[in-house]
Amino acid sequence: MALTGRAALLAALGSIPVGILEPGWTGILAVNGPLALACACDYALAAPVRRLLLTRSGDTSVRLGDTANVTLTVTNPTRRPLRAQLRDAWPPSAWQPGTETAASRHRLAVPPGERRRVTTRLRPTRRGDRQADLVTIRSYGPLGLFTRQSAHKVPWTVRVLPPFTSRKHLPSRLARLRELDGRTSALTRGEGTEFDSLREYVPGDDTRSIDWRATARQSSVAVRTWRPERDRHILLVLDTGRTSAGRVGDAPRLDASMDAALLLAALASRAGDRLALLAYDRRVRALVQGSTGGDVLPSLVNAMATLEPELVETDARGLTTTALRTAPRRSLIVLLTTLDAAPVEQGLLPVLPQLTRRHTVLVASVADPHIARMAQARGNAEAVYEAAAAARAQDERRRTAEQLRRHGVTVVDATPEELAPALADAYLALKAAGRL
């Protein structure tokens, strides 16, 4: 029970504090009899809030940047009409800055024995699970002099998924995939391709593709056509160690790596390849295996939603062992990690032969566009020093990438906006070359 602003004003004009209305609450009783009677009646006619029944429904997941609607149903089982203000509390990251007050507060009127619904619109600013906090209801009497207030726990969780902004690049990469598959262009020969059909020889064809037995049975020279193999195995490995926490622009490197992994997963699943996901730093943070067809992308997105960078040094040996155990067959292992010299030279390079001996390895890394801008800066002594530091950082990054290439690793190094399409292009190039 609480005193409203209206009652406080009346008390200030003609009343004095006299005692306690009920245990634990000190109120103000008017000396004036009619005013005291009005306050008592107002309190008695306010609907009790502890007997209200509250349930939730609505969205359980939303992509980062989109809006989720969570509906709260308030049932009034009492004989008094409910006139109330309601606050539906959520963590601060469930709202855009400055919008929490307007979005979380609702006015409510529920007649006796009826129910009403209010909808809270969430617009989360971070990935992961967002859980509802307390629902606070303040019930007013008909005169607005006194209120009853209580908080209810009504559990609900909204999972905030990665935004997948690179989806816009998927149609163009699917068109190139169809070309590789032979639906829009001639099929070609490659080491990792499978036989498709026979056709007549034309000048310029690879003579190694001539089918001499088929040629002997007909009057023209026949050649075999080939198409990229399907049902290849791809393991996406997300390094969630400390280097993934570095922010590039407005987001950590891990988020850009996730976006690139999702585009590659969408493309590879359309190509008929099998995908698995491993997130690792010093232990397994997420593992997705066995999903096929249309279940692949939802499974990956759901697993990535709760991943956060860990401020620990990645255990490269443990990562390699886990990757080999996760991919027992020959696979394409896509490692999304850093190209910083120290972690690669001291961690990855010593164990890299274990991966390249059995698998095709592709390393993808997020480059900071600010470094490129610094390298071009001029105009004063400070800018020149910054340009020199940036040039040195770029040289170290190129040397690290070259070391990986000497071990037979394909390297993709691009800014957050360019990483996803560049990784998809590298996958298609490997597929066209028959290396999958």
Short mmCIF file of C-alpha atoms in Angstrom, two decimals:
data_model
loop_
_atom_site.label_atom_id
_atom_site.label_comp_id
_atom_site.label_asym_id
_atom_site.label_seq_id
_atom_site.Cartn_x
_atom_site.Cartn_y
_atom_site.Cartn_z
CA MET A 1 0.00 0.00 0.00
CA ALA A 2 1.36 3.43 -0.91
CA LEU A 3 0.32 7.05 -0.82
CA THR A 4 -0.15 8.70 -4.21
CA GLY A 5 0.94 12.21 -5.12
CA ARG A 6 -2.67 13.40 -4.97
CA ALA A 7 -3.14 12.07 -1.44
CA ALA A 8 0.18 13.55 -0.35
CA LEU A 9 -0.93 16.95 -1.60
CA LEU A 10 -4.19 16.74 0.33
CA ALA A 11 -2.32 15.67 3.44
CA ALA A 12 0.06 18.58 3.12
CA LEU A 13 -2.88 21.00 2.86
CA GLY A 14 -4.87 19.84 5.86
CA SER A 15 -3.55 16.76 7.60
CA ILE A 16 -0.87 15.56 9.97
CA PRO A 17 0.95 12.23 10.26
CA VAL A 18 -0.64 10.16 13.01
CA GLY A 19 0.57 6.57 12.83
CA ILE A 20 0.60 3.22 11.10
CA LEU A 21 -2.28 1.94 8.97
CA GLU A 22 -1.00 -1.62 8.73
CA PRO A 23 2.20 -3.46 9.76
CA GLY A 24 5.27 -2.21 7.95
CA TRP A 25 3.63 0.88 6.41
CA THR A 26 3.54 4.35 7.88
CA GLY A 27 0.86 6.48 6.32
CA ILE A 28 -0.72 9.89 6.72
CA LEU A 29 -4.23 10.07 8.10
CA ALA A 30 -6.17 13.25 7.69
CA VAL A 31 -7.55 14.81 10.84
CA ASN A 32 -10.50 15.87 8.70
CA GLY A 33 -13.02 13.04 8.94
CA PRO A 34 -14.41 13.12 5.38
CA LEU A 35 -10.93 13.11 3.91
CA ALA A 36 -9.92 10.17 6.08
CA LEU A 37 -13.05 8.33 4.99
CA ALA A 38 -12.31 9.05 1.30
CA CYS A 39 -8.77 7.73 1.63
CA ALA A 40 -9.96 4.57 3.37
CA CYS A 41 -12.62 3.93 0.73
CA ASP A 42 -10.17 4.55 -2.07
CA TYR A 43 -7.77 2.01 -0.60
CA ALA A 44 -10.55 -0.53 -0.04
CA LEU A 45 -11.83 -0.21 -3.62
CA ALA A 46 -8.40 -0.63 -5.25
CA ALA A 47 -8.12 -4.14 -6.73
CA PRO A 48 -5.71 -6.37 -4.78
CA VAL A 49 -2.63 -7.04 -6.93
CA ARG A 50 -1.31 -10.20 -5.32
CA ARG A 51 -4.28 -12.24 -6.48
CA LEU A 52 -3.83 -11.29 -10.13
CA LEU A 53 -2.90 -14.10 -12.54
CA LEU A 54 -0.20 -13.37 -15.13
CA THR A 55 0.95 -15.47 -18.08
CA ARG A 56 3.22 -14.80 -21.06
CA SER A 57 3.18 -15.65 -24.75
CA GLY A 58 4.89 -14.39 -27.89
CA ASP A 59 8.27 -14.57 -29.57
CA THR A 60 10.96 -16.86 -28.16
CA SER A 61 13.67 -15.86 -30.63
CA VAL A 62 14.60 -12.82 -32.69
CA ARG A 63 17.48 -11.81 -34.92
CA LEU A 64 19.73 -9.10 -33.57
CA GLY A 65 18.39 -5.75 -34.79
CA ASP A 66 14.79 -6.97 -35.19
CA THR A 67 11.83 -6.53 -32.82
CA ALA A 68 10.38 -9.24 -30.59
CA ASN A 69 6.84 -8.99 -29.19
CA VAL A 70 6.14 -10.55 -25.80
CA THR A 71 2.53 -10.51 -24.64
CA LEU A 72 1.55 -10.43 -20.98
CA THR A 73 -1.99 -11.61 -20.11
CA VAL A 74 -3.36 -10.19 -16.85
CA THR A 75 -6.40 -11.93 -15.36
CA ASN A 76 -8.40 -10.19 -12.61
CA PRO A 77 -10.15 -12.89 -10.50
CA THR A 78 -11.34 -10.37 -7.89
CA ARG A 79 -14.66 -8.54 -7.61
CA ARG A 80 -13.06 -5.12 -7.98
CA PRO A 81 -12.09 -3.45 -11.25
CA LEU A 82 -8.35 -3.12 -11.78
CA ARG A 83 -7.00 0.29 -12.69
CA ALA A 84 -3.25 -0.05 -12.81
CA GLN A 85 0.12 0.88 -14.15
CA LEU A 86 2.31 -2.07 -15.13
CA ARG A 87 6.07 -2.23 -15.60
CA ASP A 88 7.45 -5.24 -17.49
CA ALA A 89 11.15 -5.26 -16.60
CA TRP A 90 13.86 -6.80 -18.82
CA PRO A 91 17.67 -6.49 -18.88
CA PRO A 92 19.01 -3.20 -20.30
CA SER A 93 20.36 -4.97 -23.41
CA ALA A 94 16.80 -5.93 -24.38
CA TRP A 95 16.10 -2.34 -25.48
CA GLN A 96 17.58 0.31 -27.66
CA PRO A 97 19.18 3.03 -25.48
CA GLY A 98 16.62 5.53 -24.23
CA THR A 99 13.54 3.46 -25.13
CA GLU A 100 13.15 1.31 -22.01
CA THR A 101 10.82 3.60 -20.08
CA ALA A 102 8.31 4.00 -22.89
CA ALA A 103 8.43 0.35 -23.99
CA SER A 104 8.19 -1.32 -20.57
CA ARG A 105 5.36 0.68 -18.97
CA HIS A 106 1.68 0.11 -19.71
CA ARG A 107 -1.67 1.43 -18.43
CA LEU A 108 -4.18 -1.29 -17.70
CA ALA A 109 -7.91 -1.53 -16.93
CA VAL A 110 -9.35 -4.99 -16.25
CA PRO A 111 -12.99 -5.47 -15.17
CA PRO A 112 -13.73 -8.09 -12.49
CA GLY A 113 -13.42 -11.67 -13.76
CA GLU A 114 -11.91 -10.62 -17.11
CA ARG A 115 -8.45 -10.51 -18.66
CA ARG A 116 -6.48 -8.08 -20.76
CA ARG A 117 -3.28 -8.32 -22.77
CA VAL A 118 -0.40 -5.89 -23.04
CA THR A 119 2.50 -6.30 -25.46
CA THR A 120 6.08 -5.38 -24.68
CA ARG A 121 8.24 -4.76 -27.75
CA LEU A 122 11.87 -5.70 -27.28
CA ARG A 123 14.68 -4.62 -29.59
CA PRO A 124 17.82 -6.30 -28.20
CA THR A 125 21.28 -4.85 -28.70
CA ARG A 126 23.28 -8.02 -27.93
CA ARG A 127 23.15 -11.70 -28.87
CA GLY A 128 22.27 -14.36 -26.33
CA ASP A 129 19.37 -15.21 -24.01
CA ARG A 130 17.38 -12.33 -22.54
CA GLN A 131 15.24 -13.32 -19.54
CA ALA A 132 12.28 -11.39 -18.19
CA ASP A 133 12.62 -9.77 -14.78
CA LEU A 134 9.80 -8.86 -12.36
CA VAL A 135 6.42 -7.53 -13.46
CA THR A 136 5.43 -4.71 -11.11
CA ILE A 137 1.75 -3.71 -10.91
CA ARG A 138 0.45 -0.63 -9.10
CA SER A 139 -3.33 -0.72 -8.58
CA TYR A 140 -5.19 2.57 -8.06
CA GLY A 141 -8.43 3.26 -6.24
CA PRO A 142 -11.20 5.16 -8.06
CA LEU A 143 -10.12 8.49 -6.50
CA GLY A 144 -6.42 7.91 -7.15
CA LEU A 145 -5.49 8.64 -3.52
CA PHE A 146 -3.94 5.31 -2.52
CA THR A 147 -2.37 2.41 -4.43
CA ARG A 148 -1.60 -1.23 -3.88
CA GLN A 149 1.64 -2.49 -5.39
CA SER A 150 3.17 -5.93 -5.86
CA ALA A 151 5.78 -7.63 -8.07
CA HIS A 152 5.23 -10.92 -9.90
CA LYS A 153 7.76 -13.31 -11.36
CA VAL A 154 6.58 -14.37 -14.83
CA PRO A 155 9.46 -16.24 -16.53
CA TRP A 156 10.13 -15.87 -20.25
CA THR A 157 13.26 -16.11 -22.37
CA VAL A 158 13.94 -14.56 -25.76
CA ARG A 159 16.99 -15.88 -27.61
CA VAL A 160 18.69 -13.20 -29.68
CA LEU A 161 20.21 -14.79 -32.81
CA PRO A 162 23.05 -13.55 -35.03
CA PRO A 163 21.75 -11.08 -37.63
CA PHE A 164 23.17 -12.87 -40.75
CA THR A 165 23.67 -9.62 -42.66
CA SER A 166 25.71 -11.40 -45.35
CA ARG A 167 22.57 -13.17 -46.58
CA LYS A 168 22.41 -10.56 -49.37
CA HIS A 169 25.45 -12.20 -51.00
CA LEU A 170 23.83 -15.64 -51.18
CA PRO A 171 21.95 -15.31 -54.53
CA SER A 172 25.08 -14.35 -56.50
CA ARG A 173 27.10 -17.20 -54.95
CA LEU A 174 24.31 -19.68 -55.63
CA ALA A 175 24.38 -18.63 -59.28
CA ARG A 176 28.10 -19.43 -59.41
CA LEU A 177 27.42 -22.72 -57.66
CA ARG A 178 24.89 -23.62 -60.35
CA GLU A 179 27.54 -22.93 -62.96
CA LEU A 180 29.91 -25.30 -61.20
CA ASP A 181 27.15 -27.88 -60.98
CA GLY A 182 26.67 -27.70 -64.74
CA ARG A 183 23.14 -26.37 -64.81
CA THR A 184 24.12 -23.14 -66.57
CA SER A 185 27.51 -23.93 -68.12
CA ALA A 186 29.68 -26.75 -69.36
CA LEU A 187 31.03 -29.20 -66.83
CA THR A 188 34.78 -29.39 -66.25
CA ARG A 189 37.35 -31.90 -65.11
CA GLY A 190 38.92 -31.71 -61.67
CA GLU A 191 40.72 -33.92 -59.20
CA GLY A 192 37.79 -34.04 -56.78
CA THR A 193 34.97 -34.31 -59.32
CA GLU A 194 32.62 -37.12 -60.26
CA PHE A 195 31.47 -38.43 -63.66
CA ASP A 196 28.30 -36.89 -65.05
CA SER A 197 27.73 -37.78 -68.74
CA LEU A 198 29.25 -38.18 -72.22
CA ARG A 199 29.25 -35.64 -75.03
CA GLU A 200 30.94 -35.14 -78.38
CA TYR A 201 34.53 -33.83 -78.39
CA VAL A 202 35.07 -30.20 -79.34
CA PRO A 203 38.45 -28.55 -79.98
CA GLY A 204 39.97 -27.36 -76.72
CA ASP A 205 38.67 -30.22 -74.57
CA ASP A 206 41.16 -31.92 -72.26
CA THR A 207 42.32 -35.04 -74.07
CA ARG A 208 42.49 -36.86 -70.76
CA SER A 209 38.68 -36.72 -70.66
CA ILE A 210 38.29 -38.73 -73.89
CA ASP A 211 36.40 -41.97 -73.29
CA TRP A 212 38.08 -44.34 -75.75
CA ARG A 213 35.65 -47.20 -75.19
CA ALA A 214 32.64 -45.01 -75.94
CA THR A 215 34.51 -43.56 -78.94
CA ALA A 216 35.08 -47.07 -80.35
CA ARG A 217 31.34 -47.72 -80.29
CA GLN A 218 30.41 -44.62 -82.31
CA SER A 219 31.64 -42.58 -85.23
CA SER A 220 32.67 -39.48 -83.22
CA VAL A 221 35.07 -38.87 -80.35
CA ALA A 222 33.29 -38.94 -76.97
CA VAL A 223 34.50 -37.14 -73.86
CA ARG A 224 33.40 -37.45 -70.27
CA THR A 225 31.93 -34.49 -68.44
CA TRP A 226 32.38 -34.04 -64.73
CA ARG A 227 30.71 -32.16 -61.95
CA PRO A 228 31.86 -31.15 -58.48
CA GLU A 229 31.32 -33.89 -55.95
CA ARG A 230 28.50 -33.57 -53.47
CA ASP A 231 28.24 -34.87 -49.94
CA ARG A 232 31.63 -33.40 -48.97
CA HIS A 233 32.32 -32.81 -45.27
CA ILE A 234 32.95 -29.28 -43.96
CA LEU A 235 33.89 -28.42 -40.38
CA LEU A 236 33.50 -24.77 -39.35
CA VAL A 237 35.79 -23.97 -36.40
CA LEU A 238 35.21 -20.73 -34.49
CA ASP A 239 38.10 -19.58 -32.32
CA THR A 240 36.40 -18.01 -29.28
CA GLY A 241 39.63 -17.09 -27.46
CA ARG A 242 40.79 -13.63 -26.46
CA THR A 243 41.66 -12.47 -30.00
CA SER A 244 38.01 -12.91 -31.02
CA ALA A 245 37.03 -10.28 -28.43
CA GLY A 246 38.87 -7.48 -30.26
CA ARG A 247 36.38 -4.98 -31.61
CA VAL A 248 36.45 -4.02 -35.27
CA GLY A 249 34.04 -1.17 -35.77
CA ASP A 250 31.01 -1.65 -33.52
CA ALA A 251 31.24 -5.42 -33.01
CA PRO A 252 33.78 -8.00 -31.82
CA ARG A 253 35.67 -10.07 -34.39
CA LEU A 254 33.69 -13.13 -33.33
CA ASP A 255 30.48 -11.62 -34.72
CA ALA A 256 32.03 -11.05 -38.15
CA SER A 257 33.38 -14.61 -38.12
CA MET A 258 29.90 -15.93 -37.31
CA ASP A 259 28.36 -14.00 -40.17
CA ALA A 260 30.93 -15.40 -42.62
CA ALA A 261 30.38 -18.92 -41.28
CA LEU A 262 26.62 -18.61 -41.78
CA LEU A 263 26.97 -17.54 -45.43
CA LEU A 264 29.34 -20.43 -46.12
CA ALA A 265 26.99 -22.85 -44.34
CA ALA A 266 23.99 -21.66 -46.38
CA LEU A 267 25.98 -22.04 -49.61
CA ALA A 268 27.50 -25.42 -48.77
CA SER A 269 24.18 -26.88 -47.66
CA ARG A 270 22.68 -25.90 -51.04
CA ALA A 271 25.64 -27.65 -52.66
CA GLY A 272 24.73 -30.87 -50.87
CA ASP A 273 27.72 -30.85 -48.52
CA ARG A 274 27.61 -31.96 -44.88
CA LEU A 275 28.40 -29.34 -42.25
CA ALA A 276 29.50 -29.36 -38.62
CA LEU A 277 30.36 -26.52 -36.24
CA LEU A 278 32.94 -26.41 -33.47
CA ALA A 279 33.48 -23.39 -31.20
CA TYR A 280 36.59 -23.73 -29.06
CA ASP A 281 39.11 -21.81 -26.92
CA ARG A 282 40.29 -24.00 -24.05
CA ARG A 283 37.22 -26.18 -24.13
CA VAL A 284 34.30 -26.84 -26.43
CA ARG A 285 31.85 -23.93 -26.32
CA ALA A 286 29.48 -25.24 -29.00
CA LEU A 287 29.28 -28.35 -31.16
CA VAL A 288 26.77 -29.04 -33.92
CA GLN A 289 26.85 -32.35 -35.78
CA GLY A 290 24.41 -34.49 -37.67
CA SER A 291 22.09 -31.76 -38.94
CA THR A 292 21.10 -32.15 -42.58
CA GLY A 293 19.20 -30.25 -45.24
CA GLY A 294 17.00 -27.46 -43.96
CA ASP A 295 17.97 -28.10 -40.32
CA VAL A 296 21.61 -27.07 -40.79
CA LEU A 297 21.29 -23.29 -40.74
CA PRO A 298 18.79 -23.08 -37.84
CA SER A 299 21.00 -25.40 -35.77
CA LEU A 300 24.10 -23.29 -36.43
CA VAL A 301 22.32 -20.01 -35.72
CA ASN A 302 20.90 -21.34 -32.47
CA ALA A 303 24.30 -22.62 -31.33
CA MET A 304 26.03 -19.33 -32.18
CA ALA A 305 23.45 -17.17 -30.39
CA THR A 306 24.90 -17.66 -26.90
CA LEU A 307 28.59 -17.65 -27.85
CA GLU A 308 30.74 -14.92 -26.34
CA PRO A 309 34.51 -14.34 -26.61
CA GLU A 310 36.47 -15.76 -23.69
CA LEU A 311 39.42 -13.75 -22.37
CA VAL A 312 41.80 -16.73 -22.44
CA GLU A 313 44.54 -17.81 -24.83
CA THR A 314 43.25 -20.42 -27.26
CA ASP A 315 44.73 -23.88 -26.78
CA ALA A 316 45.77 -24.66 -30.38
CA ARG A 317 46.75 -28.24 -29.56
CA GLY A 318 43.42 -28.93 -27.90
CA LEU A 319 41.58 -27.27 -30.78
CA THR A 320 43.41 -29.46 -33.31
CA THR A 321 42.74 -32.65 -31.36
CA THR A 322 39.05 -31.82 -31.03
CA ALA A 323 38.77 -30.89 -34.71
CA LEU A 324 40.36 -34.19 -35.77
CA ARG A 325 37.99 -36.09 -33.51
CA THR A 326 35.00 -34.17 -34.86
CA ALA A 327 36.02 -34.71 -38.51
CA PRO A 328 37.26 -38.31 -38.79
CA ARG A 329 36.79 -38.32 -42.60
CA ARG A 330 38.63 -36.16 -45.08
CA SER A 331 37.02 -32.73 -44.82
CA LEU A 332 37.40 -29.05 -45.51
CA ILE A 333 38.27 -27.47 -42.15
CA VAL A 334 37.47 -23.75 -42.09
CA LEU A 335 39.23 -22.14 -39.14
CA LEU A 336 38.01 -18.63 -38.33
CA THR A 337 40.76 -17.20 -36.17
CA THR A 338 43.36 -14.44 -36.00
CA LEU A 339 46.35 -13.77 -38.25
CA ASP A 340 48.28 -12.07 -35.46
CA ALA A 341 51.86 -13.33 -35.57
CA ALA A 342 52.26 -14.56 -31.97
CA PRO A 343 49.14 -16.77 -31.69
CA VAL A 344 49.76 -18.31 -35.13
CA GLU A 345 53.52 -18.89 -34.83
CA GLN A 346 53.45 -20.14 -31.25
CA GLY A 347 50.10 -21.91 -31.28
CA LEU A 348 48.79 -22.92 -34.70
CA LEU A 349 51.88 -23.54 -36.87
CA PRO A 350 53.40 -26.30 -34.67
CA VAL A 351 50.19 -28.38 -34.84
CA LEU A 352 49.09 -27.42 -38.35
CA PRO A 353 50.65 -30.48 -40.08
CA GLN A 354 48.27 -32.70 -38.12
CA LEU A 355 45.37 -30.99 -39.89
CA THR A 356 46.84 -30.59 -43.38
CA ARG A 357 47.97 -34.22 -43.47
CA ARG A 358 44.36 -35.44 -43.50
CA HIS A 359 42.25 -32.44 -44.44
CA THR A 360 42.03 -29.39 -46.67
CA VAL A 361 42.47 -26.36 -44.41
CA LEU A 362 41.19 -22.83 -44.94
CA VAL A 363 42.01 -20.06 -42.46
CA ALA A 364 39.78 -16.97 -42.46
CA SER A 365 40.55 -13.86 -40.42
CA VAL A 366 38.93 -10.48 -39.80
CA ALA A 367 41.12 -7.53 -40.82
CA ASP A 368 40.71 -4.12 -39.24
CA PRO A 369 39.92 -1.45 -41.89
CA HIS A 370 41.20 1.21 -39.49
CA ILE A 371 44.73 -0.17 -39.96
CA ALA A 372 44.47 0.38 -43.73
CA ARG A 373 43.29 3.96 -43.18
CA MET A 374 46.15 4.59 -40.77
CA ALA A 375 48.67 3.30 -43.33
CA GLN A 376 47.52 5.96 -45.81
CA ALA A 377 47.52 8.83 -43.33
CA ARG A 378 49.89 11.78 -43.84
CA GLY A 379 50.00 15.45 -42.98
CA ASN A 380 51.82 15.70 -39.67
CA ALA A 381 54.41 13.85 -37.60
CA GLU A 382 51.81 11.94 -35.58
CA ALA A 383 50.05 10.70 -38.73
CA VAL A 384 53.35 9.58 -40.24
CA TYR A 385 54.21 7.58 -37.12
CA GLU A 386 50.74 5.99 -37.19
CA ALA A 387 51.19 5.13 -40.88
CA ALA A 388 54.53 3.48 -40.14
CA ALA A 389 53.03 1.41 -37.32
CA ALA A 390 50.11 0.37 -39.52
CA ALA A 391 52.44 -0.60 -42.38
CA ARG A 392 54.49 -2.74 -40.01
CA ALA A 393 51.32 -4.45 -38.72
CA GLN A 394 50.22 -5.16 -42.29
CA ASP A 395 53.63 -6.62 -43.19
CA GLU A 396 53.52 -8.93 -40.16
CA ARG A 397 50.03 -10.05 -41.15
CA ARG A 398 51.15 -10.78 -44.73
CA ARG A 399 54.17 -12.75 -43.49
CA THR A 400 51.92 -14.81 -41.22
CA ALA A 401 49.54 -15.53 -44.09
CA GLU A 402 52.46 -16.57 -46.30
CA GLN A 403 53.70 -18.98 -43.63
CA LEU A 404 50.29 -20.63 -43.60
CA ARG A 405 50.19 -20.86 -47.40
CA ARG A 406 53.57 -22.63 -47.40
CA HIS A 407 51.86 -25.35 -45.35
CA GLY A 408 49.20 -25.74 -48.04
CA VAL A 409 46.58 -23.64 -46.25
CA THR A 410 44.19 -21.36 -48.14
CA VAL A 411 44.07 -17.96 -46.41
CA VAL A 412 41.25 -15.41 -46.52
CA ASP A 413 42.02 -12.07 -44.86
CA ALA A 414 39.32 -9.42 -45.26
CA THR A 415 37.43 -6.67 -43.44
CA PRO A 416 34.16 -7.54 -41.66
CA GLU A 417 32.04 -6.41 -44.64
CA GLU A 418 34.17 -8.35 -47.14
CA LEU A 419 34.98 -11.49 -45.14
CA ALA A 420 31.74 -13.40 -45.77
CA PRO A 421 31.70 -13.07 -49.59
CA ALA A 422 35.47 -13.63 -49.76
CA LEU A 423 35.14 -16.86 -47.77
CA ALA A 424 32.28 -18.03 -49.99
CA ASP A 425 34.40 -17.29 -53.08
CA ALA A 426 37.31 -19.29 -51.64
CA TYR A 427 34.98 -22.24 -51.04
CA LEU A 428 33.69 -22.09 -54.62
CA ALA A 429 37.26 -21.85 -55.95
CA LEU A 430 38.26 -24.98 -54.01
CA LYS A 431 35.19 -26.76 -55.32
CA ALA A 432 35.93 -25.70 -58.90
CA ALA A 433 39.53 -26.89 -58.58
CA GLY A 434 38.36 -30.28 -57.34
CA ARG A 435 40.05 -29.92 -53.95
CA LEU A 436 36.96 -30.88 -51.96
#
